[in-house]
Amino acid sequence: MKNNPLRFVFAVPYAVWMLLFVLAPIAVVVYYSFFDLSGNLTLGNYRNFFTSVYFKLTMSSFWYAFLITFFSLLISYPTAYFLTKTRHKRLWLLLIIIPSWINLLLKTYAFIGLMGLYGPINAFLETIGIGSQQILFTDFSFVFVSVYIFIPFMILPIFNSLDKINPALLDASKDLGANAWVTFKRVIWPMTIDGVKSGVQVVFIPALSLFMITRLIAGNTVLTLGTAIEQQFLVTQNWGMGSTIAVFLIIFMFLIMALTSGKEKGGNTNGKVK
């Protein structure tokens, strides 16, 4: 297989795709990051990024991405574990994944209607005597909607890791006198950590650069690097500064990918641990 000449032929489409749609856009972004608003070559954009304004934006982006990832994991892990114990687990998993097929903009506008001042949630609060509340344009609404959107992407890799665990390993842990908590801590969690890392990766990285949900759900109460890029490109027309923020965002994403990557440690069908 190593000497198969067709391997090169099959690799060409992938190489062309990576060149045109990954490397070339990154190169263009890096190129524009060295120009100021007047089109002059400069390093000022990179100096500006290390000012207190962009430092606060960076910290804000990481904080909200952490919250979204944390709550997604907190909900997804027990959900994925429960799914592996159900009779028709693939069907239930499909029902959880189906909402992710709906257009993101449609789901966002649906939540605007639900959480609006005259929406059903506030109508319910009025009915029980609490009164109308400002739910939209708050930190809570932004995190809530983001978690809802990202949960399927967190559940899937964790479910796959849990589903690969050989039941014989759990039985062996029980036979050796381990209780449920020790079994989870010493057997289940270590064998599913790669699924957790994959889930964290596919949630944290997109959450770090959110801008559409941020604008529509949180308004101006939440500012992140994604909204800063949008503002620089579409409002101030400062493509250089927008590109500079994007360059650092790409660097952050690669660092996160490096931190969350790892070799699979799940159990195989023969009951051995990889």
Tab-separated table of C-alpha atoms in Angstrom:
chain	number	residue	atom	x	y	z
A	1	MET	CA	0.000	0.000	0.000
A	2	LYS	CA	2.902	2.333	0.718
A	3	ASN	CA	4.192	1.944	-2.847
A	4	ASN	CA	0.799	2.466	-4.479
A	5	PRO	CA	1.226	5.240	-7.109
A	6	LEU	CA	-2.485	6.073	-6.879
A	7	ARG	CA	-1.972	7.504	-3.399
A	8	PHE	CA	-0.452	10.627	-4.927
A	9	VAL	CA	-3.348	10.974	-7.374
A	10	PHE	CA	-5.915	10.614	-4.615
A	11	ALA	CA	-4.069	13.195	-2.491
A	12	VAL	CA	-4.164	15.881	-5.207
A	13	PRO	CA	-7.832	16.975	-4.676
A	14	TYR	CA	-7.239	17.240	-0.940
A	15	ALA	CA	-4.038	19.249	-1.453
A	16	VAL	CA	-5.784	21.602	-3.902
A	17	TRP	CA	-8.693	22.063	-1.482
A	18	MET	CA	-6.335	22.859	1.417
A	19	LEU	CA	-4.376	25.290	-0.734
A	20	LEU	CA	-7.377	27.198	-2.110
A	21	PHE	CA	-9.736	27.207	0.870
A	22	VAL	CA	-7.425	27.034	3.913
A	23	LEU	CA	-3.918	28.275	3.205
A	24	ALA	CA	-4.801	30.948	0.625
A	25	PRO	CA	-7.451	32.695	2.801
A	26	ILE	CA	-5.074	32.666	5.774
A	27	ALA	CA	-2.327	34.149	3.597
A	28	VAL	CA	-4.683	36.907	2.391
A	29	VAL	CA	-5.686	37.746	5.962
A	30	VAL	CA	-2.039	37.902	7.059
A	31	TYR	CA	-1.214	40.104	4.041
A	32	TYR	CA	-3.942	42.660	4.789
A	33	SER	CA	-2.978	42.777	8.472
A	34	PHE	CA	0.145	44.765	7.531
A	35	PHE	CA	-1.808	47.701	6.050
A	36	ASP	CA	-3.417	50.626	7.815
A	37	LEU	CA	-6.691	52.414	7.003
A	38	SER	CA	-4.958	54.462	4.295
A	39	GLY	CA	-3.388	51.443	2.638
A	40	ASN	CA	0.143	52.078	3.944
A	41	LEU	CA	2.418	49.259	5.069
A	42	THR	CA	2.646	49.251	8.866
A	43	LEU	CA	3.051	47.202	12.023
A	44	GLY	CA	0.730	49.533	13.918
A	45	ASN	CA	-2.162	47.081	13.785
A	46	TYR	CA	-0.176	44.544	15.775
A	47	ARG	CA	0.868	47.202	18.304
A	48	ASN	CA	-2.766	48.278	18.673
A	49	PHE	CA	-3.857	44.710	19.358
A	50	PHE	CA	-1.791	44.662	22.556
A	51	THR	CA	-3.553	47.717	23.971
A	52	SER	CA	-5.978	47.414	26.884
A	53	VAL	CA	-9.046	47.604	24.611
A	54	TYR	CA	-8.220	44.491	22.638
A	55	PHE	CA	-6.855	42.726	25.698
A	56	LYS	CA	-10.278	43.125	27.332
A	57	LEU	CA	-11.956	41.868	24.132
A	58	THR	CA	-9.692	38.828	24.098
A	59	MET	CA	-10.374	38.043	27.753
A	60	SER	CA	-14.110	38.537	27.178
A	61	SER	CA	-14.050	36.178	24.194
A	62	PHE	CA	-12.226	33.468	26.144
A	63	TRP	CA	-14.538	33.903	29.139
A	64	TYR	CA	-17.733	33.483	27.128
A	65	ALA	CA	-16.238	30.634	25.099
A	66	PHE	CA	-15.317	28.948	28.393
A	67	LEU	CA	-18.831	29.401	29.796
A	68	ILE	CA	-20.447	28.057	26.636
A	69	THR	CA	-18.086	25.059	26.564
A	70	PHE	CA	-18.460	24.368	30.288
A	71	PHE	CA	-22.266	24.340	30.289
A	72	SER	CA	-22.347	22.368	27.024
A	73	LEU	CA	-20.099	19.715	28.598
A	74	LEU	CA	-22.060	19.763	31.858
A	75	ILE	CA	-25.266	18.940	29.979
A	76	SER	CA	-23.822	16.763	27.206
A	77	TYR	CA	-21.825	14.230	29.222
A	78	PRO	CA	-24.705	12.857	31.334
A	79	THR	CA	-26.985	13.068	28.284
A	80	ALA	CA	-24.542	11.050	26.181
A	81	TYR	CA	-24.124	8.537	29.020
A	82	PHE	CA	-27.895	8.154	29.322
A	83	LEU	CA	-28.216	7.664	25.562
A	84	THR	CA	-25.749	4.762	25.593
A	85	LYS	CA	-28.003	2.993	28.120
A	86	THR	CA	-31.234	3.398	26.140
A	87	ARG	CA	-32.665	0.726	23.879
A	88	HIS	CA	-32.831	2.778	20.681
A	89	LYS	CA	-29.760	4.912	21.322
A	90	ARG	CA	-29.024	5.661	17.656
A	91	LEU	CA	-32.554	6.928	17.118
A	92	TRP	CA	-32.395	9.198	20.185
A	93	LEU	CA	-28.985	10.461	19.082
A	94	LEU	CA	-30.429	11.280	15.658
A	95	LEU	CA	-33.285	13.234	17.252
A	96	ILE	CA	-30.736	15.310	19.170
A	97	ILE	CA	-28.633	15.948	16.075
A	98	ILE	CA	-31.536	16.877	13.754
A	99	PRO	CA	-31.958	20.430	15.181
A	100	SER	CA	-28.352	21.165	14.173
A	101	TRP	CA	-29.434	20.751	10.529
A	102	ILE	CA	-31.712	23.783	10.815
A	103	ASN	CA	-30.193	27.037	9.606
A	104	LEU	CA	-28.432	28.877	12.435
A	105	LEU	CA	-30.062	32.200	11.549
A	106	LEU	CA	-33.549	30.655	11.699
A	107	LYS	CA	-32.878	29.205	15.148
A	108	THR	CA	-31.533	32.534	16.347
A	109	TYR	CA	-34.625	34.415	15.180
A	110	ALA	CA	-36.794	31.741	16.786
A	111	PHE	CA	-35.155	32.480	20.137
A	112	ILE	CA	-35.661	36.205	19.568
A	113	GLY	CA	-39.371	35.504	19.277
A	114	LEU	CA	-39.381	33.230	22.329
A	115	MET	CA	-37.400	35.566	24.564
A	116	GLY	CA	-38.821	38.847	23.323
A	117	LEU	CA	-40.750	41.209	25.566
A	118	TYR	CA	-44.033	39.944	24.121
A	119	GLY	CA	-42.880	36.372	23.565
A	120	PRO	CA	-44.292	33.204	25.168
A	121	ILE	CA	-41.640	33.102	27.919
A	122	ASN	CA	-42.569	36.552	29.189
A	123	ALA	CA	-46.258	35.713	28.753
A	124	PHE	CA	-45.729	32.728	31.050
A	125	LEU	CA	-43.885	34.901	33.585
A	126	GLU	CA	-46.799	37.344	33.521
A	127	THR	CA	-49.225	34.485	34.133
A	128	ILE	CA	-47.435	33.234	37.243
A	129	GLY	CA	-47.109	36.758	38.621
A	130	ILE	CA	-43.408	37.413	38.114
A	131	GLY	CA	-43.968	39.978	35.379
A	132	SER	CA	-42.150	40.681	32.142
A	133	GLN	CA	-38.375	40.470	32.262
A	134	GLN	CA	-35.646	41.709	29.936
A	135	ILE	CA	-34.371	38.336	28.747
A	136	LEU	CA	-32.985	39.330	25.369
A	137	PHE	CA	-29.803	41.406	25.100
A	138	THR	CA	-28.308	39.902	28.259
A	139	ASP	CA	-25.337	37.680	29.037
A	140	PHE	CA	-27.729	34.930	30.080
A	141	SER	CA	-29.613	34.863	26.778
A	142	PHE	CA	-26.366	34.819	24.792
A	143	VAL	CA	-24.873	31.907	26.749
A	144	PHE	CA	-28.188	30.016	26.817
A	145	VAL	CA	-28.768	30.203	23.060
A	146	SER	CA	-25.125	29.404	22.302
A	147	VAL	CA	-25.185	26.341	24.564
A	148	TYR	CA	-28.391	25.128	22.921
A	149	ILE	CA	-26.816	25.445	19.481
A	150	PHE	CA	-23.531	23.747	20.398
A	151	ILE	CA	-24.854	20.881	22.546
A	152	PRO	CA	-25.285	18.386	19.640
A	153	PHE	CA	-21.659	18.916	18.623
A	154	MET	CA	-20.540	18.159	22.169
A	155	ILE	CA	-22.780	15.123	22.621
A	156	LEU	CA	-21.713	13.289	19.460
A	157	PRO	CA	-17.980	12.717	20.203
A	158	ILE	CA	-18.693	11.949	23.864
A	159	PHE	CA	-21.403	9.459	22.866
A	160	ASN	CA	-19.007	7.738	20.466
A	161	SER	CA	-16.363	7.429	23.184
A	162	LEU	CA	-18.830	6.074	25.729
A	163	ASP	CA	-20.304	3.642	23.225
A	164	LYS	CA	-16.863	2.135	22.541
A	165	ILE	CA	-16.264	1.142	26.159
A	166	ASN	CA	-16.347	-2.609	26.573
A	167	PRO	CA	-18.949	-3.514	29.254
A	168	ALA	CA	-16.557	-6.195	30.496
A	169	LEU	CA	-14.274	-3.471	31.825
A	170	LEU	CA	-17.112	-1.990	33.877
A	171	ASP	CA	-18.034	-5.430	35.178
A	172	ALA	CA	-14.406	-6.044	36.130
A	173	SER	CA	-14.316	-2.756	38.037
A	174	LYS	CA	-17.478	-3.718	39.916
A	175	ASP	CA	-16.121	-7.196	40.682
A	176	LEU	CA	-12.998	-5.630	42.157
A	177	GLY	CA	-15.145	-3.693	44.624
A	178	ALA	CA	-15.192	-0.279	42.998
A	179	ASN	CA	-18.329	1.787	43.537
A	180	ALA	CA	-20.013	3.846	40.808
A	181	TRP	CA	-17.927	6.979	41.480
A	182	VAL	CA	-14.602	5.115	41.460
A	183	THR	CA	-15.607	3.289	38.269
A	184	PHE	CA	-16.407	6.584	36.604
A	185	LYS	CA	-13.221	8.255	37.866
A	186	ARG	CA	-10.807	5.397	37.112
A	187	VAL	CA	-12.421	3.697	34.095
A	188	ILE	CA	-15.117	5.676	32.278
A	189	TRP	CA	-13.645	9.184	32.413
A	190	PRO	CA	-10.078	8.235	31.320
A	191	MET	CA	-11.467	6.190	28.425
A	192	THR	CA	-13.718	8.994	27.228
A	193	ILE	CA	-11.325	11.917	27.739
A	194	ASP	CA	-10.507	12.017	24.019
A	195	GLY	CA	-14.191	12.352	23.182
A	196	VAL	CA	-14.409	15.183	25.709
A	197	LYS	CA	-11.379	16.870	24.128
A	198	SER	CA	-12.956	16.578	20.678
A	199	GLY	CA	-16.193	18.055	22.008
A	200	VAL	CA	-14.345	20.905	23.692
A	201	GLN	CA	-12.490	21.559	20.446
A	202	VAL	CA	-15.583	21.729	18.240
A	203	VAL	CA	-17.409	23.958	20.740
A	204	PHE	CA	-14.725	26.245	22.165
A	205	ILE	CA	-13.173	27.235	18.828
A	206	PRO	CA	-16.426	28.379	17.135
A	207	ALA	CA	-17.623	29.967	20.399
A	208	LEU	CA	-14.450	32.041	20.456
A	209	SER	CA	-15.377	33.766	17.187
A	210	LEU	CA	-19.158	34.130	17.450
A	211	PHE	CA	-20.578	37.352	16.088
A	212	MET	CA	-24.032	36.765	14.568
A	213	ILE	CA	-25.563	35.281	17.740
A	214	THR	CA	-23.724	37.912	19.744
A	215	ARG	CA	-25.322	40.743	17.762
A	216	LEU	CA	-28.848	39.329	17.499
A	217	ILE	CA	-29.241	37.807	20.968
A	218	ALA	CA	-26.901	39.859	23.170
A	219	GLY	CA	-26.966	43.155	21.295
A	220	ASN	CA	-24.165	45.399	22.523
A	221	THR	CA	-23.968	43.842	25.986
A	222	VAL	CA	-21.448	41.202	24.868
A	223	LEU	CA	-18.328	42.195	22.938
A	224	THR	CA	-15.951	39.552	21.587
A	225	LEU	CA	-13.208	39.241	19.008
A	226	GLY	CA	-15.804	38.060	16.485
A	227	THR	CA	-17.862	41.236	16.869
A	228	ALA	CA	-14.661	43.309	16.745
A	229	ILE	CA	-13.717	41.737	13.395
A	230	GLU	CA	-17.222	42.366	12.068
A	231	GLN	CA	-17.074	46.013	13.150
A	232	GLN	CA	-13.625	46.598	11.663
A	233	PHE	CA	-14.598	45.123	8.289
A	234	LEU	CA	-18.178	46.339	7.914
A	235	VAL	CA	-18.408	49.539	9.978
A	236	THR	CA	-15.027	51.283	10.127
A	237	GLN	CA	-13.789	49.623	6.907
A	238	ASN	CA	-10.410	49.087	8.574
A	239	TRP	CA	-9.509	45.815	6.900
A	240	GLY	CA	-5.990	45.924	8.297
A	241	MET	CA	-7.082	45.937	11.939
A	242	GLY	CA	-9.833	43.416	11.232
A	243	SER	CA	-7.290	41.125	9.580
A	244	THR	CA	-4.896	41.538	12.512
A	245	ILE	CA	-7.581	40.441	14.987
A	246	ALA	CA	-8.364	37.509	12.685
A	247	VAL	CA	-4.679	36.513	12.621
A	248	PHE	CA	-4.573	36.309	16.420
A	249	LEU	CA	-7.881	34.453	16.424
A	250	ILE	CA	-6.390	31.877	14.037
A	251	ILE	CA	-3.336	31.558	16.308
A	252	PHE	CA	-5.595	31.007	19.336
A	253	MET	CA	-7.531	28.355	17.431
A	254	PHE	CA	-4.377	26.446	16.491
A	255	LEU	CA	-3.201	26.583	20.105
A	256	ILE	CA	-6.520	25.206	21.325
A	257	MET	CA	-6.384	22.438	18.715
A	258	ALA	CA	-2.886	21.534	19.892
A	259	LEU	CA	-3.987	21.456	23.539
A	260	THR	CA	-7.101	19.349	22.886
A	261	SER	CA	-5.568	16.851	20.483
A	262	GLY	CA	-4.490	13.422	21.667
A	263	LYS	CA	-4.362	9.745	20.854
A	264	GLU	CA	-7.461	7.659	21.375
A	265	LYS	CA	-7.565	5.679	24.608
A	266	GLY	CA	-10.971	4.035	24.314
A	267	GLY	CA	-11.648	0.370	24.948
A	268	ASN	CA	-11.885	-1.980	21.971
A	269	THR	CA	-14.172	-4.909	21.438
A	270	ASN	CA	-11.676	-7.357	22.911
A	271	GLY	CA	-11.746	-5.647	26.262
A	272	LYS	CA	-8.245	-4.219	25.970
A	273	VAL	CA	-7.352	-0.643	26.648
A	274	LYS	CA	-5.532	1.202	23.890
